[in-house]
mmCIF file of C-alpha atoms in Angstrom:
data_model
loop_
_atom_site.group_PDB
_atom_site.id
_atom_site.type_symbol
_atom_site.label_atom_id
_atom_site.label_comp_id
_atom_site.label_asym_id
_atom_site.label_seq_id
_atom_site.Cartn_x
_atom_site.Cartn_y
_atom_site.Cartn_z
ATOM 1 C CA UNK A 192 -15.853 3.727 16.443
ATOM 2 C CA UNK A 193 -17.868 2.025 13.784
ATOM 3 C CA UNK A 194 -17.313 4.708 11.888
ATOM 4 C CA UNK A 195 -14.022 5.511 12.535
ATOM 5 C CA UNK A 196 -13.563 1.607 11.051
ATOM 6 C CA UNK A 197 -15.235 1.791 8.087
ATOM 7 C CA UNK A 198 -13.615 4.946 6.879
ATOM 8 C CA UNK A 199 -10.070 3.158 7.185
ATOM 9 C CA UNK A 200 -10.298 1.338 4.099
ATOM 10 C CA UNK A 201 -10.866 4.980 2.353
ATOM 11 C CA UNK A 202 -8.252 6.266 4.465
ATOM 12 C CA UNK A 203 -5.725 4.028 3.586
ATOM 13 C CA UNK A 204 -6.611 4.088 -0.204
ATOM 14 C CA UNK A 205 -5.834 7.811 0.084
ATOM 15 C CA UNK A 206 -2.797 7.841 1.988
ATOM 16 C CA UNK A 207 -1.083 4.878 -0.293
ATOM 17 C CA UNK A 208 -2.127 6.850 -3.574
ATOM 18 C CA UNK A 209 -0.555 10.396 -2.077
ATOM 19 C CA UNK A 210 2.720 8.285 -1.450
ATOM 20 C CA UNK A 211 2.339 6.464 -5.145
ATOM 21 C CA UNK A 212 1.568 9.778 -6.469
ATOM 22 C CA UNK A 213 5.080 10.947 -5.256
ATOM 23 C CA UNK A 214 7.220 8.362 -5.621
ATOM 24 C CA UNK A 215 6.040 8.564 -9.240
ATOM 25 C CA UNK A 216 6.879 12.792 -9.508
ATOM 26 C CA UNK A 217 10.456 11.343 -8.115
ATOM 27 C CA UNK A 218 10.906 9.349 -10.870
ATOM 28 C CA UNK A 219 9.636 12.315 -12.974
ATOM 29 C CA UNK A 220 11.974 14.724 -11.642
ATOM 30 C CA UNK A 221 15.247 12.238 -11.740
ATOM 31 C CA UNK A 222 13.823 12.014 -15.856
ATOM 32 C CA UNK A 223 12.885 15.384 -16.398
ATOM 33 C CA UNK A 224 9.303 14.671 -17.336
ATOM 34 C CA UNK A 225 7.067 16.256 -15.470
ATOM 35 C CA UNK A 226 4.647 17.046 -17.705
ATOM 36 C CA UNK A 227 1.873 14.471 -17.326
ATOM 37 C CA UNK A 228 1.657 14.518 -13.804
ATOM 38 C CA UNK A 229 -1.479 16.719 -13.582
ATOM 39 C CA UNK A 230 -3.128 14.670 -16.290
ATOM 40 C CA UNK A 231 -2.234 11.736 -13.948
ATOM 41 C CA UNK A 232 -3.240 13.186 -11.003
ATOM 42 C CA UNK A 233 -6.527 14.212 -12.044
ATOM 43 C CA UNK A 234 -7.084 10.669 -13.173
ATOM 44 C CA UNK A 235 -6.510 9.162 -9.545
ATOM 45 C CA UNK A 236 -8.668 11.684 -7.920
ATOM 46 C CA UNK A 237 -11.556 11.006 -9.969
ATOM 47 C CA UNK A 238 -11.090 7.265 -9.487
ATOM 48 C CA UNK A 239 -10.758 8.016 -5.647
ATOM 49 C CA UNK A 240 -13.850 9.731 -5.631
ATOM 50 C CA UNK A 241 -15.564 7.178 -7.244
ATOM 51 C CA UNK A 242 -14.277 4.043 -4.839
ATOM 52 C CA UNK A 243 -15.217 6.951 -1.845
ATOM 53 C CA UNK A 244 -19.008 6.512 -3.424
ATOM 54 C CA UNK A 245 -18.892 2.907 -3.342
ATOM 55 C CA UNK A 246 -17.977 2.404 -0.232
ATOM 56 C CA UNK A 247 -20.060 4.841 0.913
ATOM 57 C CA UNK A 248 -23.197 3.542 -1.124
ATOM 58 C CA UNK A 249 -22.580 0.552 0.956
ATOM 59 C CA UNK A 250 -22.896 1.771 4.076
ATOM 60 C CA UNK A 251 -25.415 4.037 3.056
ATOM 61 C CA UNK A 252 -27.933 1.231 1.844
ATOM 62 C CA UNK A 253 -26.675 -1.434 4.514
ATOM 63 C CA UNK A 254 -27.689 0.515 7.345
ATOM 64 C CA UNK A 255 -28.798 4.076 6.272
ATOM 65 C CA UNK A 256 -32.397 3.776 3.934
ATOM 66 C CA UNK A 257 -34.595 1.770 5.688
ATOM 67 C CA UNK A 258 -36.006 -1.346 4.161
ATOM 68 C CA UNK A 259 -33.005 -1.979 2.530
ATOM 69 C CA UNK A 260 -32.859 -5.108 3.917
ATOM 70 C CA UNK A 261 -29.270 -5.672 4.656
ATOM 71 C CA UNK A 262 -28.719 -5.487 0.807
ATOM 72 C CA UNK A 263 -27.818 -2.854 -2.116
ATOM 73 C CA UNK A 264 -28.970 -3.759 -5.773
ATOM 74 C CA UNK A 265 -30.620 -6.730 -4.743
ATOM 75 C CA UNK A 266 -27.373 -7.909 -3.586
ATOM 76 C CA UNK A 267 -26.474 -9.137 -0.071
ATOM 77 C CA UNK A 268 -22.673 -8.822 -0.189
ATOM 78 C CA UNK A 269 -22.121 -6.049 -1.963
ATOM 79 C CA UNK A 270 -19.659 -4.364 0.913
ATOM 80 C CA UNK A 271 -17.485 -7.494 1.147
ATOM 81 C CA UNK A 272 -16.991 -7.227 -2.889
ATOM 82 C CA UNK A 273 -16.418 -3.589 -2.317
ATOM 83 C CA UNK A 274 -13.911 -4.371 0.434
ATOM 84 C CA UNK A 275 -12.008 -6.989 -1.928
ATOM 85 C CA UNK A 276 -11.570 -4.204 -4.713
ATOM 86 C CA UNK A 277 -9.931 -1.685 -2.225
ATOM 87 C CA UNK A 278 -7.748 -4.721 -1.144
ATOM 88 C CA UNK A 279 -6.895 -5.191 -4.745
ATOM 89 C CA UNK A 280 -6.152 -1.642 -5.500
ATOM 90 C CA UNK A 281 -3.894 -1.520 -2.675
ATOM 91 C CA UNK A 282 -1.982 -3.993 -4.543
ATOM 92 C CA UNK A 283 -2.259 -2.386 -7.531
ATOM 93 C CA UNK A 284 -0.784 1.018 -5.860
ATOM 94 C CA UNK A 285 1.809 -0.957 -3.831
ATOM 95 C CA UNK A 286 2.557 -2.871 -7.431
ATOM 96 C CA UNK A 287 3.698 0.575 -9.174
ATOM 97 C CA UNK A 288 5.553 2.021 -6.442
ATOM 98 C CA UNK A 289 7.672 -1.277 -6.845
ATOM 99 C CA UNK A 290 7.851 -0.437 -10.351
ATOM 100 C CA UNK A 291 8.961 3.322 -9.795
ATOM 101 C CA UNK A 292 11.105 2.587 -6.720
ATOM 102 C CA UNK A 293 12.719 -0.307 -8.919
ATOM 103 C CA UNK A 294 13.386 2.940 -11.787
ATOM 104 C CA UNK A 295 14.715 5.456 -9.285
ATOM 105 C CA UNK A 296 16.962 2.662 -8.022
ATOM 106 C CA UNK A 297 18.816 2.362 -11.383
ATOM 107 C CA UNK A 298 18.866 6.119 -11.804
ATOM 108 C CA UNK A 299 20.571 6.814 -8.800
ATOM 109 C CA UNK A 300 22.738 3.292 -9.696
ATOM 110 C CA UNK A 301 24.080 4.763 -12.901
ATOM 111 C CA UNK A 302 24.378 8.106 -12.100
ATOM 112 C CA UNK A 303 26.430 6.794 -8.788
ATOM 113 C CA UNK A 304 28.960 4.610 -11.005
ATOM 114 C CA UNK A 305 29.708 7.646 -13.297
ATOM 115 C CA UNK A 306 28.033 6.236 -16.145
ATOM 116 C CA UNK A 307 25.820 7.190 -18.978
ATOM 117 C CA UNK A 308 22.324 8.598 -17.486
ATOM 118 C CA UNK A 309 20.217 5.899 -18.779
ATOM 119 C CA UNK A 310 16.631 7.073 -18.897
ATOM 120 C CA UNK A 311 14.778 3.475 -18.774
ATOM 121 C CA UNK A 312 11.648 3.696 -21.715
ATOM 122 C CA UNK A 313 8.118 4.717 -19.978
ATOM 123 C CA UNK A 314 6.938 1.382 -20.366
ATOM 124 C CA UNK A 315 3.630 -0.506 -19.505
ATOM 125 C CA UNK A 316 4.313 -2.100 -15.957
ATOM 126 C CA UNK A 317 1.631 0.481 -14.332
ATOM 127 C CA UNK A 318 -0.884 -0.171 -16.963
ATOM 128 C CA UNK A 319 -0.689 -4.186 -17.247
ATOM 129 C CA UNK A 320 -0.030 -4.492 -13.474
ATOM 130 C CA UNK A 321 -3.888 -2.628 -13.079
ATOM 131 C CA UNK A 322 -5.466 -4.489 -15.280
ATOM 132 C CA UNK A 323 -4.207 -7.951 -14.346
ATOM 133 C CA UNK A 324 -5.121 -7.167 -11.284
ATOM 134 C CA UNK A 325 -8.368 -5.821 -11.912
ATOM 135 C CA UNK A 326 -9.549 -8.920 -14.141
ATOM 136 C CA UNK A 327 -8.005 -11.595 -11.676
ATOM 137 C CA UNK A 328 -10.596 -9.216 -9.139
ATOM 138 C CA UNK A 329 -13.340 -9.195 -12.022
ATOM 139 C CA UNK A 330 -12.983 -13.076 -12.905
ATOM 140 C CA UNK A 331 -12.675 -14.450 -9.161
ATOM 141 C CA UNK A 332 -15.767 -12.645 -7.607
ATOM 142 C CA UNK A 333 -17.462 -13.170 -10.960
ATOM 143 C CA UNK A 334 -17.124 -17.099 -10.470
ATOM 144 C CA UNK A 335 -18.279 -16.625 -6.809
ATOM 145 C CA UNK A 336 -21.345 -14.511 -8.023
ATOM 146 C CA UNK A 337 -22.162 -17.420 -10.322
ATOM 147 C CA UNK A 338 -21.531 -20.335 -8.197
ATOM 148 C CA UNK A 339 -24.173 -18.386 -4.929
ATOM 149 C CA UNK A 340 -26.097 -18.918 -7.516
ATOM 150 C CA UNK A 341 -25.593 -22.195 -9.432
ATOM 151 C CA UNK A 342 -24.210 -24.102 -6.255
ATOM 152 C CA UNK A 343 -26.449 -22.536 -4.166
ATOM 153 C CA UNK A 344 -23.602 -21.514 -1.495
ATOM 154 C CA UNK A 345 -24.049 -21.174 2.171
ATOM 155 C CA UNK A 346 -23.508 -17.578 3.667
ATOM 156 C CA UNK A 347 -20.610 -18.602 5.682
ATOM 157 C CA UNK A 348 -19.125 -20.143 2.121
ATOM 158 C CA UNK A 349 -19.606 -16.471 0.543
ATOM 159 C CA UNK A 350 -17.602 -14.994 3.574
ATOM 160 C CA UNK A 351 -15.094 -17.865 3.485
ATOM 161 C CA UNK A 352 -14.518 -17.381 -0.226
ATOM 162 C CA UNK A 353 -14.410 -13.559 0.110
ATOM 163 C CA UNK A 354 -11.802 -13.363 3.772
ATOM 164 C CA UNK A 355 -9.680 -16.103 0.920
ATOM 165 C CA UNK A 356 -9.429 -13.806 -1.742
ATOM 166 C CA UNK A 357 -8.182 -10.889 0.936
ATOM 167 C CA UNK A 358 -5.010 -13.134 2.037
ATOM 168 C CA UNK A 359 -4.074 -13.231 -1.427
ATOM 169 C CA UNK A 360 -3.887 -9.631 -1.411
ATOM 170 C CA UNK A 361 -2.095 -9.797 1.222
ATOM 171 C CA UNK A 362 0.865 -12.224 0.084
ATOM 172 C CA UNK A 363 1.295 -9.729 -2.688
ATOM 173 C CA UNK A 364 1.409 -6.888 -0.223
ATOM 174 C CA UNK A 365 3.993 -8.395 1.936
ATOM 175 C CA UNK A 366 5.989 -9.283 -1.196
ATOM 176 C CA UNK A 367 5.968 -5.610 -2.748
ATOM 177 C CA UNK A 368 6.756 -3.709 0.714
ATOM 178 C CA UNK A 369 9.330 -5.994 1.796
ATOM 179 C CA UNK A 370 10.907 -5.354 -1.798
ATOM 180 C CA UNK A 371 10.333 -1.335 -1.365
ATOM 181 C CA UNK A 372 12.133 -1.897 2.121
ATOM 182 C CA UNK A 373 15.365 -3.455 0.559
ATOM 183 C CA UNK A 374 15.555 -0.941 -2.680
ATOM 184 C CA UNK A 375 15.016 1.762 0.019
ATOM 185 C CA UNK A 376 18.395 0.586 1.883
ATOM 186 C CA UNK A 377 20.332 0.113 -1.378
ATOM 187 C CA UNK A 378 19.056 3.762 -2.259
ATOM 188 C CA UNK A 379 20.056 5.257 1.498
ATOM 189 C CA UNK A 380 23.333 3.217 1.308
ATOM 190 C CA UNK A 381 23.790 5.008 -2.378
ATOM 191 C CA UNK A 382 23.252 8.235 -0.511
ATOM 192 C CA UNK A 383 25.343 7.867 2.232
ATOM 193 C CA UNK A 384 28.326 6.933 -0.083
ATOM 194 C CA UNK A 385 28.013 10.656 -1.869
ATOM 195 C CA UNK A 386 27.103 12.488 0.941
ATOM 196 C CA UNK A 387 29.151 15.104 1.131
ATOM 197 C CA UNK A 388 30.266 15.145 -2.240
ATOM 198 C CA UNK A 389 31.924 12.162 -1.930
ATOM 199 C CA UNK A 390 33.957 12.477 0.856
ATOM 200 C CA UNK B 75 -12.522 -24.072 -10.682
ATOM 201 C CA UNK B 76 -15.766 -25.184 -8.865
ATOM 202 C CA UNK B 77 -14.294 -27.765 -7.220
ATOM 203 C CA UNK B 78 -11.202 -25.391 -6.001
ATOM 204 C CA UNK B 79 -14.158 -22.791 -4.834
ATOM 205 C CA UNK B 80 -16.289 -25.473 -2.843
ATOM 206 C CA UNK B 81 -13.322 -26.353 -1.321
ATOM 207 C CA UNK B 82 -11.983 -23.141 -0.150
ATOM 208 C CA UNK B 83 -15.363 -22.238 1.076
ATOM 209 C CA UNK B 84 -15.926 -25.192 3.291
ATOM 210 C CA UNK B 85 -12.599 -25.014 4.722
ATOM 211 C CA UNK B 86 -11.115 -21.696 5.121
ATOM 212 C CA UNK B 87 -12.822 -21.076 8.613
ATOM 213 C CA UNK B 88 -12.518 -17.762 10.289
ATOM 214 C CA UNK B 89 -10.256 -19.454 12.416
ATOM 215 C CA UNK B 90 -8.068 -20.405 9.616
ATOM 216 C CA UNK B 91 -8.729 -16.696 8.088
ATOM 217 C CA UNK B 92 -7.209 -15.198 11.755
ATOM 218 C CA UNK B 93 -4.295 -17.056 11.880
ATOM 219 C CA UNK B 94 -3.174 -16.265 8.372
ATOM 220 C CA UNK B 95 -4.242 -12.923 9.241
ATOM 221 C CA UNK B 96 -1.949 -13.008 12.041
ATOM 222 C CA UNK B 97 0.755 -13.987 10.467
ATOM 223 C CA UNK B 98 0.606 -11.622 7.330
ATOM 224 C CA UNK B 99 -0.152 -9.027 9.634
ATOM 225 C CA UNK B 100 3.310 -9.250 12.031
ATOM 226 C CA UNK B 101 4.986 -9.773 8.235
ATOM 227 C CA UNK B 102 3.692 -6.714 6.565
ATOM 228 C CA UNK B 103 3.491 -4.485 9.697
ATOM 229 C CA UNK B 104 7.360 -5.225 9.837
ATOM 230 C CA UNK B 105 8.325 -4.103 6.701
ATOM 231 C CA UNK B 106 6.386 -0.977 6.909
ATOM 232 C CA UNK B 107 8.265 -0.034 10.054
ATOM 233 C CA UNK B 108 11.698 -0.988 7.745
ATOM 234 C CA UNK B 109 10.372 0.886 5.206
ATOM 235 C CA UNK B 110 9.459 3.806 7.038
ATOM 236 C CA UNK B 111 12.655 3.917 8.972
ATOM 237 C CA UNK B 112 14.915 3.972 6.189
ATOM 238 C CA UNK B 113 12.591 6.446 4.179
ATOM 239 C CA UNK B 114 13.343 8.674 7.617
ATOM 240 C CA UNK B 115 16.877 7.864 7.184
ATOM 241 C CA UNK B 116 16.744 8.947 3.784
ATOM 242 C CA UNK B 117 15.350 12.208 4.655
ATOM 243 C CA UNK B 118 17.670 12.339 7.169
ATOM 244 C CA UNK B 119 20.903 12.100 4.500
ATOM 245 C CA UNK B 120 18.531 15.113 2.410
ATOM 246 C CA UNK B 121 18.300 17.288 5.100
ATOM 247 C CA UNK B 122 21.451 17.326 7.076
ATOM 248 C CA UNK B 123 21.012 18.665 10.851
ATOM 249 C CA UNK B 124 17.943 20.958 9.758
ATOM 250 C CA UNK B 125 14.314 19.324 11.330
ATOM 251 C CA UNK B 126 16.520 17.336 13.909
ATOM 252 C CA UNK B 127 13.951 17.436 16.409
ATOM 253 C CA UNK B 128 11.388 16.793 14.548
ATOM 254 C CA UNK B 129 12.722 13.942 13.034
ATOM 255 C CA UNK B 130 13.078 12.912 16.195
ATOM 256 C CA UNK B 131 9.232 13.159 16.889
ATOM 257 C CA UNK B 132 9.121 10.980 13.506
ATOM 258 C CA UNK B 133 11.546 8.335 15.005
ATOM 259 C CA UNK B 134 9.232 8.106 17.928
ATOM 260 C CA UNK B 135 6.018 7.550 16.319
ATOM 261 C CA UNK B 136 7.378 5.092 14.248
ATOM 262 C CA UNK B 137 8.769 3.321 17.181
ATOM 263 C CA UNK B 138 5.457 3.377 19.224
ATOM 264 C CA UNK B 139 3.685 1.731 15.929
ATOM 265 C CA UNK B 140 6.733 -1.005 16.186
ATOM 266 C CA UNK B 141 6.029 -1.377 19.960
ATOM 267 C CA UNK B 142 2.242 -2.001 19.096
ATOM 268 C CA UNK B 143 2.962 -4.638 16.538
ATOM 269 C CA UNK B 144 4.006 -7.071 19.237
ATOM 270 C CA UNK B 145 0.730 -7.256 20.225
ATOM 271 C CA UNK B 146 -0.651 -8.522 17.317
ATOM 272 C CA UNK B 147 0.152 -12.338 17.941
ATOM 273 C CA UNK B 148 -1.807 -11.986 21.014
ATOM 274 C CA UNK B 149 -4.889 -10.918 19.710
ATOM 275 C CA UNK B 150 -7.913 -13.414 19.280
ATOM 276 C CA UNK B 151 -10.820 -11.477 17.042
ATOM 277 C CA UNK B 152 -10.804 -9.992 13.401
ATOM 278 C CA UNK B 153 -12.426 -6.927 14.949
ATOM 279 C CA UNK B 154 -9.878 -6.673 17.660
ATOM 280 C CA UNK B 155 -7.021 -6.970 15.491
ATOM 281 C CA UNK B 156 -8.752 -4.615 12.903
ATOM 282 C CA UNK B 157 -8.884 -1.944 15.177
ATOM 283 C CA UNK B 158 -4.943 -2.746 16.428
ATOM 284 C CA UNK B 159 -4.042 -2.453 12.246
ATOM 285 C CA UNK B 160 -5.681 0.608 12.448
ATOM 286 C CA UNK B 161 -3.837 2.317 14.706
ATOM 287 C CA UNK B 162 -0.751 0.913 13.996
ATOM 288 C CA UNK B 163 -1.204 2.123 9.964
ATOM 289 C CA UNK B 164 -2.677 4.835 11.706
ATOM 290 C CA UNK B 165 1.211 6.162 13.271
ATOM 291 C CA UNK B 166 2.840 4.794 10.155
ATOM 292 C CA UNK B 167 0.906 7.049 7.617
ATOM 293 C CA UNK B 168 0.780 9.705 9.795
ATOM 294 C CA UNK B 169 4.628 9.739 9.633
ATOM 295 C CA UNK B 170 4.750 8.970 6.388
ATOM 296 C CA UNK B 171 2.336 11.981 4.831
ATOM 297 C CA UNK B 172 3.685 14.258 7.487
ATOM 298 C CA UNK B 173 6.994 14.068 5.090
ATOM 299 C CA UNK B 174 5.276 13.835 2.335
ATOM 300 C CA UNK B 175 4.015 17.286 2.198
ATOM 301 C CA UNK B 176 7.078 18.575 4.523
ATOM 302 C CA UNK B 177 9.867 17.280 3.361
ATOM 303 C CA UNK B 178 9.301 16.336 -0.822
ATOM 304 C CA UNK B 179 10.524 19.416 -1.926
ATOM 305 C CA UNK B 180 13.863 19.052 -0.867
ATOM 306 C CA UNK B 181 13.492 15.065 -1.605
ATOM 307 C CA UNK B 182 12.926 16.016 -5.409
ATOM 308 C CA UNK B 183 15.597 18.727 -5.290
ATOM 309 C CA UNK B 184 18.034 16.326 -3.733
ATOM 310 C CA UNK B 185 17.470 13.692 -6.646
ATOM 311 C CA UNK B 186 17.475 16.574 -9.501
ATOM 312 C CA UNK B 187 20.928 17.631 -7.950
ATOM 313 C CA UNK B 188 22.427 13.618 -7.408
ATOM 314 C CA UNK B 189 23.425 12.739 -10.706
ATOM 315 C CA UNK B 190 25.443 15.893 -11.040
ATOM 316 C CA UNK B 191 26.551 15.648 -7.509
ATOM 317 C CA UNK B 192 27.598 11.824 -8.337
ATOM 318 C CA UNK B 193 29.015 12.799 -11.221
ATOM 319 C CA UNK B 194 31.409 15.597 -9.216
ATOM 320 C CA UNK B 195 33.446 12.727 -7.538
#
């Protein structure tokens, strides 16, 4: 069961970036361009690997290599910071599938109202939604590093700190799928008005 | 900063940690099961009265994973509640990768052919 547990978070990461992954080919296909998909998909694999490693690497010198000491790199809660980067790539992946769901949206719109095909530009939403995430991640568990330190925190501070951080993932979470929820009814209600062919 | 830290760490408790865990938890298990049930509805539309049954099968997982979520209000411990979240994610995925690598072929053919289609009215 342990286990079982601690393979979730990898689980999940994998299952959210398959569903990214295709949400993002839709958008592809409705644009007609395909062609950096394999570049992209080679990208998230080798970036899954590498979170698989650190997760595993935690439970590995946590529990596995004796005299670790309940610590890996000299560092005590290196699994919670671990666990608090999954939790902000989750909103990271939930983040662009807003962004492409929000695209495929006003594809199907305009293409539904007869007008023009507008193709909306690339753009950087992906790109600056990772890395404002990932330096909001960087700069809030670099402060805590500093202040175990410098304030000398209690243990249950550390955890208190880290479970905080985790529930702001989680407003973000509950903001992006309850906003892929609604675009997906306006996009089945689309649908359903031209099934058929519009009869 | 500092002062905002020392404060959070003295008084977000677990107990304040599980019942903003509980309530993010009923919120975002809810949408998933919105989310997932139009996204079935959707493939529904795509595939017409082909996979009936199976969608079916679909329907039902997803409605077990709703049935579970109303258990999650009840439930005391982060391990507890961990291990409810995982099972619960657990259906939900399931469905949702099962049409993932069933059904998005004809989901990408259905939005290559729409704006033509749309067009055709």
């Amino acid at each position: 069961m342990s286990l079982l547990l601690k393979s979730m978070g990898i689980l999940w990461l994998f299952a959210e970036g398959l569903i990214m992954l295709y949400v993002r080919k839709g958008y592809r296909v409705l644009t007609g361009g395909e062609g950096r998909q394999q570049a992209f998909f080679r990208f998230c694999t080798g970036a899954f690997i590498l979170l698989v490693f650190l997760r595993l690497a935690g439970t590995l010198g946590m529990e596995g290599l004796p005299g670790a000491g309940g610590r890996l790199f000299g560092f005590r809660y290196y699994n919670g910071y671990v666990w608090n980067l999954y939790c902000t790539l989750w909103v990271v992946i939930e983040g662009v599938i807003v962004i492409y769901v929000f695209r495929i949206y006003r594809l199907i719109r305009a293409a539904a109202d007869g007008g023009e095909r507008h193709v909306p530009s690339p753009g950087r939403g992906p790109l600056i939604l990772t890395l404002v995430s990932l330096a909001l991640y960087a700069g809030y568990h670099g402060h805590l590093t500093h202040l175990i330190s410098a304030a000398d925190l209690s243990r249950s501070a550390v955890h208190n700190l880290l479970r905080f951080y985790i529930k702001i993932c989680g407003l973000f979470w509950i903001l992006f799928e309850w906003y892929v929820a609604l675009a997906g009814i306006r996009i089945f209600l689309l649908m359903k008005r031209h099934q058929g062919g519009g009869r | 900063m500092t002062d905002l830290f020392l404060f959070i760490g003295s008084r977000f408790t677990p107990a304040a940690y599980m019942t903003a865990t509980r309530i993010q938890g009923i919120l975002w298990s809810l949408s998933d099961v919105l989310l997932i049930f139009i996204f079935l509805k959707i493939i529904a539309v795509v595939k017409g009265d082909r996979c009936r049954r199976r969608l079916l099968g679909q329907f039902l997982l997803l409605w077990i994973s709703a049935f579970l979520v109303l258990f999650l209000p009840f439930i005391d411990d982060s391990r507890g509640f961990f291990i409810l979240e995982s099972v619960i994610f657990g259906l939900q995925f399931a469905v949702l990768l099962y049409s993932v690598f069933a059904d998005a072929g004809d989901l990408m053919a259905y939005f290559r052919a729409f704006p033509e289609k749309a067009g055709r009215r």
